[in-house]
Short mmCIF file of C-alpha atoms and ligand atoms in Angstrom, two decimals:
data_model
loop_
_atom_site.label_atom_id
_atom_site.label_comp_id
_atom_site.label_asym_id
_atom_site.label_seq_id
_atom_site.Cartn_x
_atom_site.Cartn_y
_atom_site.Cartn_z
CA MET A 1 23.41 -1.11 16.30
CA LYS A 2 21.35 1.72 17.74
CA ILE A 3 18.76 2.78 15.18
CA SER A 4 16.07 5.47 15.28
CA ILE A 5 12.96 5.64 13.17
CA ILE A 6 11.17 8.95 12.76
CA GLY A 7 7.57 8.38 11.67
CA THR A 8 5.88 5.29 13.11
CA GLY A 9 3.35 4.64 10.35
CA TYR A 10 3.09 1.49 8.29
CA VAL A 11 6.65 1.62 7.03
CA GLY A 12 8.27 2.98 10.17
CA LEU A 13 6.61 0.57 12.56
CA THR A 14 7.22 -2.50 10.41
CA THR A 15 10.81 -1.51 9.69
CA GLY A 16 11.45 -0.78 13.37
CA ALA A 17 9.96 -4.06 14.55
CA CYS A 18 11.87 -6.10 11.95
CA LEU A 19 15.21 -4.38 12.63
CA ALA A 20 14.67 -5.04 16.36
CA GLU A 21 13.83 -8.67 15.62
CA ARG A 22 17.19 -8.95 13.84
CA GLY A 23 18.96 -7.74 16.99
CA HIS A 24 19.22 -3.95 16.67
CA ALA A 25 18.24 -1.52 19.45
CA VAL A 26 15.44 0.48 17.86
CA LEU A 27 13.66 3.63 19.00
CA CYS A 28 10.53 4.50 16.99
CA VAL A 29 9.22 8.03 17.41
CA ASP A 30 6.12 9.76 16.14
CA GLN A 31 4.58 13.15 16.82
CA ASP A 32 1.18 11.46 17.23
CA ARG A 33 1.12 11.04 21.01
CA GLU A 34 -2.03 8.94 20.95
CA LYS A 35 -0.43 6.44 18.58
CA ILE A 36 2.69 6.15 20.71
CA ALA A 37 0.59 5.75 23.88
CA LEU A 38 -1.32 2.95 22.13
CA LEU A 39 1.91 1.22 21.08
CA ARG A 40 3.30 1.54 24.59
CA ARG A 41 0.21 -0.31 25.83
CA GLY A 42 0.96 -3.08 23.31
CA LYS A 43 -1.91 -2.13 20.98
CA MET A 44 -1.40 -1.79 17.23
CA PRO A 45 -2.65 1.31 15.39
CA ILE A 46 -3.02 -0.78 12.20
CA PHE A 47 -3.98 -4.34 11.36
CA GLU A 48 -1.00 -6.16 9.86
CA PRO A 49 -0.61 -9.93 10.20
CA GLY A 50 2.18 -10.84 12.63
CA LEU A 51 2.96 -7.26 13.65
CA GLU A 52 1.52 -7.31 17.15
CA SER A 53 3.47 -10.32 18.36
CA LEU A 54 6.66 -9.03 16.73
CA VAL A 55 6.31 -5.64 18.42
CA LYS A 56 5.39 -7.10 21.80
CA GLY A 57 8.21 -9.67 21.70
CA ASN A 58 10.83 -7.06 20.89
CA VAL A 59 9.55 -4.56 23.45
CA ARG A 60 9.73 -7.34 26.05
CA ALA A 61 13.26 -8.19 24.94
CA GLY A 62 14.24 -4.53 25.40
CA ARG A 63 15.20 -4.06 21.76
CA LEU A 64 12.25 -1.87 20.72
CA SER A 65 10.90 1.26 22.37
CA PHE A 66 8.65 4.15 21.45
CA GLY A 67 8.77 7.89 21.97
CA THR A 68 7.51 11.22 20.72
CA SER A 69 10.68 13.27 20.65
CA ASN A 70 12.89 13.73 17.60
CA LYS A 71 15.57 14.94 19.99
CA ASP A 72 15.60 11.51 21.65
CA ALA A 73 15.69 9.87 18.21
CA VAL A 74 18.75 11.89 17.20
CA ALA A 75 20.44 11.11 20.52
CA HIS A 76 19.70 7.37 20.23
CA GLY A 77 20.39 6.16 16.71
CA LYS A 78 23.60 6.19 14.77
CA VAL A 79 21.30 5.70 11.81
CA ILE A 80 18.07 7.69 11.64
CA PHE A 81 15.49 6.42 9.19
CA MET A 82 12.99 9.01 7.96
CA CYS A 83 9.66 7.26 7.52
CA VAL A 84 7.29 10.20 7.39
CA ALA A 85 4.42 10.66 4.96
CA THR A 86 4.93 12.17 1.52
CA PRO A 87 1.30 12.68 0.47
CA PRO A 88 0.23 13.91 -2.96
CA ARG A 89 -0.48 17.57 -3.65
CA PRO A 90 -3.39 18.50 -5.93
CA ASP A 91 -1.09 18.44 -9.00
CA GLY A 92 0.15 14.92 -8.17
CA SER A 93 3.61 15.99 -6.99
CA ALA A 94 4.77 14.79 -3.57
CA ASP A 95 4.31 17.07 -0.59
CA LEU A 96 7.73 16.98 1.05
CA SER A 97 7.00 19.37 3.91
CA ALA A 98 7.18 16.60 6.54
CA ILE A 99 10.55 15.46 5.18
CA GLU A 100 11.86 19.04 5.30
CA ALA A 101 10.54 19.62 8.82
CA VAL A 102 12.09 16.39 10.12
CA ALA A 103 15.41 17.16 8.42
CA ARG A 104 15.46 20.60 10.08
CA ASP A 105 14.59 19.10 13.44
CA ILE A 106 17.30 16.44 13.15
CA ALA A 107 19.82 19.15 12.26
CA GLY A 108 18.91 21.19 15.33
CA HIS A 109 19.54 18.25 17.65
CA LEU A 110 22.76 16.91 16.10
CA LYS A 111 25.56 16.45 18.64
CA GLU A 112 27.69 13.80 16.95
CA PHE A 113 27.88 12.00 13.60
CA ARG A 114 24.57 10.59 12.31
CA LEU A 115 23.55 8.87 9.08
CA VAL A 116 20.14 10.11 7.98
CA ALA A 117 18.49 7.62 5.64
CA GLU A 118 15.32 8.28 3.65
CA LYS A 119 12.97 5.34 3.71
CA SER A 120 9.81 7.19 2.68
CA THR A 121 9.18 7.16 -1.05
CA VAL A 122 10.50 10.46 -2.34
CA PRO A 123 11.08 12.01 -5.76
CA VAL A 124 14.58 11.85 -7.21
CA ALA A 125 16.95 14.48 -5.78
CA THR A 126 15.15 14.77 -2.43
CA GLY A 127 18.31 13.42 -0.76
CA SER A 128 20.36 16.38 -1.89
CA ARG A 129 17.66 18.74 -0.56
CA VAL A 130 17.72 16.94 2.79
CA LYS A 131 21.49 17.25 2.82
CA ASP A 132 21.28 21.00 2.15
CA VAL A 133 18.71 21.51 4.91
CA ILE A 134 20.68 19.56 7.54
CA SER A 135 23.87 21.25 6.47
CA LYS A 136 22.30 24.67 6.91
CA TYR A 137 20.59 24.10 10.28
CA ARG A 138 23.12 21.86 12.08
CA PRO A 139 25.79 22.99 14.52
CA GLN A 140 28.58 23.51 11.99
CA HIS A 141 31.16 21.31 13.74
CA VAL A 142 28.96 18.16 13.65
CA ASP A 143 29.40 15.72 10.79
CA PHE A 144 26.50 13.85 9.13
CA GLU A 145 25.61 11.97 5.96
CA VAL A 146 22.46 11.34 3.99
CA ALA A 147 21.44 8.06 2.31
CA SER A 148 18.48 6.56 0.51
CA ASN A 149 17.24 3.13 1.54
CA PRO A 150 13.78 2.64 0.04
CA GLU A 151 11.35 0.06 1.38
CA PHE A 152 9.43 -2.31 -0.86
CA LEU A 153 6.99 -3.79 1.64
CA ARG A 154 3.41 -4.61 0.74
CA GLU A 155 0.70 -4.11 3.31
CA GLY A 156 -0.78 -7.41 4.38
CA CYS A 157 2.61 -9.16 4.09
CA ALA A 158 4.78 -6.33 5.36
CA ILE A 159 6.71 -8.48 7.86
CA GLU A 160 7.53 -11.19 5.34
CA ASP A 161 8.57 -8.56 2.75
CA THR A 162 10.79 -6.76 5.26
CA MET A 163 12.34 -9.90 6.72
CA ASN A 164 12.94 -11.55 3.34
CA PRO A 165 13.22 -8.80 0.75
CA ASP A 166 14.01 -9.45 -2.92
CA ARG A 167 16.75 -6.84 -2.63
CA ILE A 168 18.08 -4.19 -0.31
CA VAL A 169 18.82 -0.93 -2.08
CA ILE A 170 21.38 1.35 -0.51
CA GLY A 171 21.95 4.76 -2.08
CA VAL A 172 25.02 6.44 -0.62
CA GLU A 173 27.71 9.02 -1.25
CA SER A 174 30.55 7.40 0.67
CA LYS A 175 32.08 4.13 1.74
CA ARG A 176 31.38 5.11 5.36
CA ALA A 177 27.62 5.33 4.78
CA GLU A 178 27.68 2.09 2.78
CA THR A 179 29.51 0.26 5.59
CA ILE A 180 26.99 1.46 8.20
CA LEU A 181 23.96 0.42 6.17
CA ARG A 182 25.54 -2.92 5.25
CA GLU A 183 25.99 -3.47 8.99
CA VAL A 184 22.29 -2.68 9.56
CA TYR A 185 21.27 -5.29 6.99
CA LYS A 186 23.92 -7.90 7.81
CA PRO A 187 21.38 -10.14 9.60
CA PHE A 188 19.13 -10.17 6.50
CA LYS A 189 19.65 -12.67 3.72
CA ALA A 190 19.10 -10.61 0.58
CA PRO A 191 21.17 -9.23 -2.27
CA VAL A 192 22.38 -5.72 -1.54
CA LEU A 193 22.50 -3.20 -4.36
CA VAL A 194 24.65 -0.16 -3.69
CA THR A 195 24.02 2.91 -5.84
CA ASP A 196 24.23 6.67 -5.67
CA ILE A 197 21.42 8.39 -3.76
CA MET A 198 19.43 9.57 -6.78
CA SER A 199 19.47 6.16 -8.44
CA ALA A 200 18.16 4.57 -5.23
CA GLU A 201 15.35 7.12 -5.09
CA LEU A 202 14.50 6.36 -8.70
CA ILE A 203 14.55 2.59 -8.16
CA LYS A 204 11.60 3.00 -5.78
CA HIS A 205 9.49 5.20 -8.03
CA ALA A 206 10.31 3.17 -11.14
CA SER A 207 9.51 -0.14 -9.37
CA ASN A 208 6.11 0.98 -8.14
CA ALA A 209 5.25 2.64 -11.45
CA PHE A 210 6.23 -0.53 -13.31
CA LEU A 211 4.06 -2.71 -11.06
CA ALA A 212 1.13 -0.31 -11.50
CA MET A 213 1.74 -0.48 -15.25
CA LYS A 214 1.59 -4.28 -15.13
CA ILE A 215 -1.79 -4.09 -13.38
CA SER A 216 -3.16 -1.55 -15.85
CA PHE A 217 -1.85 -3.67 -18.71
CA ALA A 218 -3.67 -6.70 -17.31
CA ASN A 219 -6.83 -4.61 -16.92
CA ALA A 220 -6.64 -3.46 -20.54
CA VAL A 221 -6.08 -7.03 -21.71
CA GLY A 222 -9.05 -8.01 -19.53
CA GLN A 223 -11.25 -5.64 -21.51
CA ILE A 224 -10.00 -7.09 -24.80
CA CYS A 225 -10.77 -10.57 -23.45
CA GLU A 226 -14.28 -9.46 -22.56
CA LEU A 227 -14.87 -7.99 -25.99
CA ALA A 228 -13.41 -11.00 -27.81
CA GLY A 229 -14.75 -13.72 -25.51
CA ALA A 230 -11.38 -14.94 -24.20
CA ASN A 231 -10.28 -15.56 -20.61
CA VAL A 232 -7.92 -13.00 -19.03
CA VAL A 233 -6.83 -15.37 -16.25
CA GLU A 234 -5.53 -17.83 -18.83
CA VAL A 235 -4.04 -15.09 -20.99
CA THR A 236 -2.11 -13.48 -18.12
CA ARG A 237 -1.02 -16.90 -16.85
CA GLY A 238 0.42 -17.63 -20.28
CA VAL A 239 2.03 -14.20 -20.51
CA GLY A 240 3.46 -14.41 -16.98
CA MET A 241 5.12 -17.76 -17.68
CA ASP A 242 7.63 -15.87 -19.76
CA ARG A 243 10.44 -15.36 -17.25
CA ARG A 244 11.19 -11.95 -18.74
CA ILE A 245 7.70 -10.84 -17.69
CA GLY A 246 6.96 -12.83 -14.53
CA PRO A 247 3.60 -13.92 -13.16
CA GLY A 248 3.05 -11.30 -10.41
CA PHE A 249 0.82 -8.24 -10.57
CA LEU A 250 -1.09 -9.35 -13.63
CA ASN A 251 -4.45 -9.89 -11.95
CA ALA A 252 -7.15 -7.97 -13.80
CA GLY A 253 -9.85 -6.46 -11.61
CA ILE A 254 -11.21 -3.11 -10.51
CA GLY A 255 -7.79 -1.43 -10.55
CA TYR A 256 -5.09 -0.69 -8.03
CA GLY A 257 -5.55 1.43 -4.91
CA GLY A 258 -3.76 1.85 -1.60
CA SER A 259 -1.45 4.43 -0.14
CA CYS A 260 1.38 3.85 -2.61
CA PHE A 261 0.60 3.10 -6.26
CA PRO A 262 -1.81 5.98 -6.98
CA LYS A 263 0.43 8.45 -5.14
CA ASP A 264 3.73 7.15 -6.51
CA VAL A 265 2.62 6.97 -10.14
CA ALA A 266 1.37 10.57 -9.88
CA ALA A 267 4.54 11.75 -8.14
CA PHE A 268 6.80 9.99 -10.66
CA GLU A 269 4.88 11.57 -13.52
CA ALA A 270 5.13 14.98 -11.83
CA ILE A 271 8.86 14.82 -11.12
CA SER A 272 9.51 13.58 -14.68
CA ARG A 273 7.61 16.57 -16.04
CA GLU A 274 9.52 18.89 -13.72
CA LEU A 275 12.80 17.45 -15.00
CA GLY A 276 11.70 17.97 -18.61
CA TYR A 277 10.42 14.54 -19.68
CA ASP A 278 6.79 13.93 -20.54
CA PHE A 279 6.18 10.42 -19.10
CA SER A 280 2.83 10.11 -20.86
CA LEU A 281 2.87 6.33 -20.37
CA LEU A 282 2.24 6.91 -16.67
CA ARG A 283 -0.81 9.06 -17.39
CA GLU A 284 -2.17 6.20 -19.48
CA VAL A 285 -1.51 3.79 -16.58
CA GLN A 286 -3.63 6.10 -14.39
CA ARG A 287 -6.32 6.43 -17.04
CA VAL A 288 -6.67 2.67 -17.50
CA ASN A 289 -6.80 2.28 -13.73
CA GLU A 290 -9.64 4.77 -13.35
CA LYS A 291 -11.45 3.23 -16.31
CA ALA A 292 -11.37 -0.19 -14.62
CA ARG A 293 -13.65 1.02 -11.83
CA ASP A 294 -15.95 2.92 -14.24
CA LEU A 295 -16.34 -0.22 -16.34
CA PHE A 296 -17.19 -2.24 -13.24
CA VAL A 297 -19.90 0.23 -12.23
CA LYS A 298 -21.24 0.04 -15.81
CA LYS A 299 -21.29 -3.74 -15.44
CA VAL A 300 -23.39 -3.39 -12.30
CA GLU A 301 -25.74 -1.08 -14.18
CA ARG A 302 -25.94 -3.50 -17.10
CA GLU A 303 -26.98 -6.20 -14.68
CA LEU A 304 -29.45 -4.18 -12.58
CA TRP A 305 -30.46 -1.65 -15.26
CA ILE A 306 -31.60 0.95 -12.72
CA VAL A 307 -29.35 1.14 -9.69
CA LYS A 308 -31.49 3.66 -7.81
CA ASP A 309 -33.17 2.07 -4.77
CA LYS A 310 -31.56 -1.32 -5.42
CA THR A 311 -29.98 -3.08 -2.47
CA ILE A 312 -26.35 -3.94 -3.15
CA ALA A 313 -24.11 -6.00 -0.89
CA ALA A 314 -20.48 -4.85 -0.93
CA LEU A 315 -18.08 -7.60 0.07
CA GLY A 316 -14.85 -5.84 0.95
CA LEU A 317 -13.87 -2.30 1.87
CA SER A 318 -10.09 -2.39 2.32
CA PHE A 319 -7.92 -1.62 -0.72
CA LYS A 320 -6.78 -5.25 -0.79
CA ALA A 321 -6.91 -8.36 1.40
CA ASN A 322 -5.17 -8.76 4.78
CA THR A 323 -5.25 -5.11 5.72
CA ASP A 324 -7.70 -2.69 7.32
CA ASP A 325 -6.31 0.14 5.19
CA ILE A 326 -8.94 1.94 3.13
CA ARG A 327 -6.71 4.67 1.71
CA GLU A 328 -7.46 5.08 -2.01
CA SER A 329 -9.51 1.89 -1.79
CA VAL A 330 -11.20 1.18 -5.11
CA ALA A 331 -13.89 -0.73 -3.19
CA ILE A 332 -14.83 2.50 -1.40
CA LYS A 333 -14.69 4.53 -4.64
CA ILE A 334 -17.07 2.08 -6.32
CA ILE A 335 -19.43 2.13 -3.34
CA ARG A 336 -19.49 5.94 -3.42
CA MET A 337 -20.29 5.90 -7.14
CA LEU A 338 -23.19 3.49 -6.54
CA VAL A 339 -24.50 5.49 -3.58
CA GLU A 340 -24.41 8.58 -5.78
CA LYS A 341 -26.62 6.73 -8.22
CA GLY A 342 -29.10 6.01 -5.42
CA ALA A 343 -28.13 2.44 -4.48
CA LYS A 344 -28.63 1.20 -0.92
CA VAL A 345 -25.31 -0.39 -0.05
CA ARG A 346 -24.81 -2.91 2.75
CA ALA A 347 -21.12 -3.56 3.34
CA TYR A 348 -19.02 -6.15 5.09
CA ASP A 349 -15.25 -6.42 5.51
CA PRO A 350 -13.31 -8.72 7.85
CA GLN A 351 -11.05 -5.88 9.12
CA ALA A 352 -11.89 -2.49 7.64
CA LEU A 353 -15.39 -1.84 9.04
CA ALA A 354 -14.26 0.61 11.73
CA LYS A 355 -12.08 2.68 9.40
CA ALA A 356 -14.76 2.75 6.70
CA ARG A 357 -17.46 3.72 9.19
CA ALA A 358 -15.35 6.68 10.29
CA SER A 359 -15.01 7.95 6.71
CA MET A 360 -18.39 7.17 5.10
CA ASN A 361 -21.84 7.29 6.72
CA THR A 362 -24.02 6.78 3.66
CA ILE A 363 -24.13 2.98 3.78
CA ALA A 364 -25.07 0.20 6.21
CA TYR A 365 -22.26 -1.72 7.86
CA CYS A 366 -22.81 -5.40 8.56
CA ARG A 367 -21.15 -7.95 10.79
CA SER A 368 -21.14 -10.79 8.27
CA PRO A 369 -21.29 -11.27 4.51
CA TYR A 370 -24.71 -12.92 4.96
CA GLU A 371 -26.07 -9.93 6.83
CA ALA A 372 -24.76 -7.67 4.06
CA ALA A 373 -26.39 -9.84 1.40
CA ARG A 374 -29.80 -9.85 3.09
CA GLY A 375 -32.40 -8.71 0.53
CA ALA A 376 -29.69 -7.74 -1.97
CA ASP A 377 -30.35 -7.48 -5.68
CA ALA A 378 -26.64 -8.12 -6.25
CA ALA A 379 -23.49 -8.83 -4.26
CA LEU A 380 -20.20 -7.27 -5.35
CA VAL A 381 -16.83 -8.80 -4.52
CA LEU A 382 -14.61 -5.72 -4.12
CA THR A 383 -11.66 -6.96 -2.05
CA ASP A 384 -9.75 -10.21 -2.54
CA TRP A 385 -10.20 -11.60 1.01
CA GLU A 386 -9.77 -15.40 1.11
CA GLU A 387 -12.83 -15.49 3.35
CA PHE A 388 -15.03 -14.62 0.36
CA ARG A 389 -13.76 -17.62 -1.60
CA ALA A 390 -14.95 -19.91 1.18
CA LEU A 391 -18.44 -18.47 1.73
CA ASP A 392 -21.43 -20.72 2.31
CA PHE A 393 -22.94 -19.83 -1.06
CA GLY A 394 -26.14 -21.79 -0.39
CA ARG A 395 -26.75 -19.56 2.63
CA LEU A 396 -25.79 -16.46 0.68
CA LYS A 397 -28.23 -17.34 -2.10
CA LYS A 398 -31.03 -17.91 0.37
CA VAL A 399 -30.73 -14.46 1.96
CA MET A 400 -30.38 -12.53 -1.30
CA ALA A 401 -33.39 -11.14 -3.15
CA HIS A 402 -31.73 -12.14 -6.42
CA PRO A 403 -28.72 -14.44 -6.64
CA THR A 404 -26.41 -12.19 -8.66
CA ILE A 405 -22.70 -11.84 -7.98
CA LEU A 406 -20.40 -9.35 -9.70
CA ASP A 407 -16.85 -10.30 -8.89
CA GLY A 408 -14.44 -7.39 -9.28
CA ARG A 409 -11.46 -9.51 -8.24
CA ASN A 410 -11.96 -12.71 -10.25
CA LEU A 411 -11.92 -14.44 -6.88
CA LEU A 412 -14.62 -17.02 -7.47
CA ASP A 413 -14.95 -19.91 -9.92
CA PRO A 414 -17.42 -18.98 -12.70
CA GLY A 415 -18.42 -22.61 -13.37
CA LYS A 416 -19.08 -23.30 -9.69
CA MET A 417 -21.09 -20.10 -9.26
CA ARG A 418 -23.31 -20.95 -12.21
CA GLU A 419 -23.74 -24.51 -10.92
CA LEU A 420 -24.90 -23.03 -7.62
CA GLY A 421 -27.52 -21.03 -9.49
CA PHE A 422 -25.96 -17.58 -9.38
CA THR A 423 -25.92 -15.09 -12.19
CA TYR A 424 -22.20 -14.50 -12.09
CA ARG A 425 -20.11 -11.83 -13.81
CA SER A 426 -16.38 -11.22 -13.38
CA ILE A 427 -13.63 -9.36 -15.20
CA GLY A 428 -12.46 -10.55 -18.61
CA ARG A 429 -13.78 -14.07 -18.19
CA PRO A 430 -16.50 -15.62 -20.30
C1 LIG B 1 2.90 -1.51 -2.95
C2 LIG B 1 4.16 -2.22 -3.49
O1 LIG B 1 3.85 -3.56 -3.86
C3 LIG B 1 5.26 -2.19 -2.43
O2 LIG B 1 6.45 -2.77 -2.95
C4 LIG B 1 5.52 -0.73 -2.08
O3 LIG B 1 6.55 -0.57 -1.19
C5 LIG B 1 4.24 -0.10 -1.54
O4 LIG B 1 3.22 -0.20 -2.55
P1 LIG B 1 0.85 -2.14 -1.35
O5 LIG B 1 0.26 -0.83 -1.77
O6 LIG B 1 0.87 -2.48 0.09
O7 LIG B 1 2.37 -2.26 -1.86
O8 LIG B 1 0.01 -3.30 -2.05
P2 LIG B 1 0.14 -4.20 -3.36
O9 LIG B 1 0.07 -5.61 -2.96
O10 LIG B 1 1.28 -3.81 -4.21
O11 LIG B 1 -1.24 -3.84 -4.10
C6 LIG B 1 -1.52 -2.53 -4.58
C7 LIG B 1 -2.84 -2.49 -5.29
O12 LIG B 1 -2.81 -3.19 -6.52
C8 LIG B 1 -3.99 -3.12 -4.50
O13 LIG B 1 -5.15 -2.33 -4.66
C9 LIG B 1 -4.18 -4.46 -5.15
O14 LIG B 1 -5.48 -4.98 -5.00
C10 LIG B 1 -3.88 -4.12 -6.61
N1 LIG B 1 -3.44 -5.24 -7.45
C11 LIG B 1 -2.29 -5.90 -7.15
C12 LIG B 1 -4.18 -5.60 -8.57
O15 LIG B 1 -5.22 -5.03 -8.87
N2 LIG B 1 -3.71 -6.63 -9.36
C13 LIG B 1 -2.56 -7.29 -9.09
O16 LIG B 1 -2.21 -8.19 -9.86
C14 LIG B 1 -1.83 -6.92 -7.94
#
């Protein structure tokens, strides 16, 4: 099927490449000409494992192409996926101006029937707004439909999540729209859940809010473990073995970041309030999340007493492993808090150095973890890169001024670290 994607960011590019891989003819467009020029040269604007070869392979096979014109997108795809950003406004609610602008643009270019599907995470009832806008601005004789088809991909394993999703959610108003989207996802082996549009929109917000809640719950339990002297890794393992709860997203640490959870929890809270329900639980999820990073900074202060003028090695800048994305990265937030207190931070990250350098010039950037640790009074593990688990700790110890590690991700083995002669602190572990 001919499919168009408007918005070639994380979601749009991954979705486009995966749909092409499954045999569809996909046109990805974006208003960012530089990004499209880069993609046309076979270069990726983001680091995502497996993405480059998938994109290149499908471009070569003639199934994937790139452009900058919404008009071309409307002409090409029977289905048009909207994958534009829905960033937070100061009050936490989602800024839907890009969605509205794209909807208006699609309407202006409509010549024959199109199914316009929201893939971006949007508050409930956005679909009906999109429908109103297209209805108003289209040539009145042209038919169209709106659908919701939220994505659930995680950065760092976006291809795997898109190719083998737990479920495909299709929110539609008619059998015709359902049939088209079922056709799109026919080559994927996953259960398909068909709902109305608003329920599909809510599934996305509720899923992300629930996952964020799991993380905050684990972080709160981590604090209890610390106070009582228990081990949060064992506690959450035991809790997660209950099939009703599940083992995922129970890792205590410095809190969640990234482009989705902070934004989606805030937007879900805001739309709930707007609808007349005070979802105070979500505010508590946010509060616990922010507290996790404050408590970690306090831990650093407990260890170093005075942070001012101390050299601190930051291992990790991205918001999680296997990505160069630093949006809402808790690692960066913690580094900023320490810099504010006068610390001299030397940072290393396997992928995010360039992006961090462009957004923060108050720290030193290093090409290896050992360079970052040179002369350090403490090293902080801030991102869960596998690389940090396999460090040459003898070498690390030698270059540090004091062999102290504060592990914000519970990545390392406390017993082993102590055996190696490190003062080692982690989250919720004795
Ligand atoms: C998330 C959702 O998982 C995905 O389904 C949705 O479509 C987009 O948002 P993403 O933001 O890419 O994906 O990353 P995810 O793996 O969910 O991690 C989010 C944050 O939570 C990261 O900062 C991560 O380090 C943190 N996290 C995750 C924890 O602190 N503990 C955990 O147990 C899991």
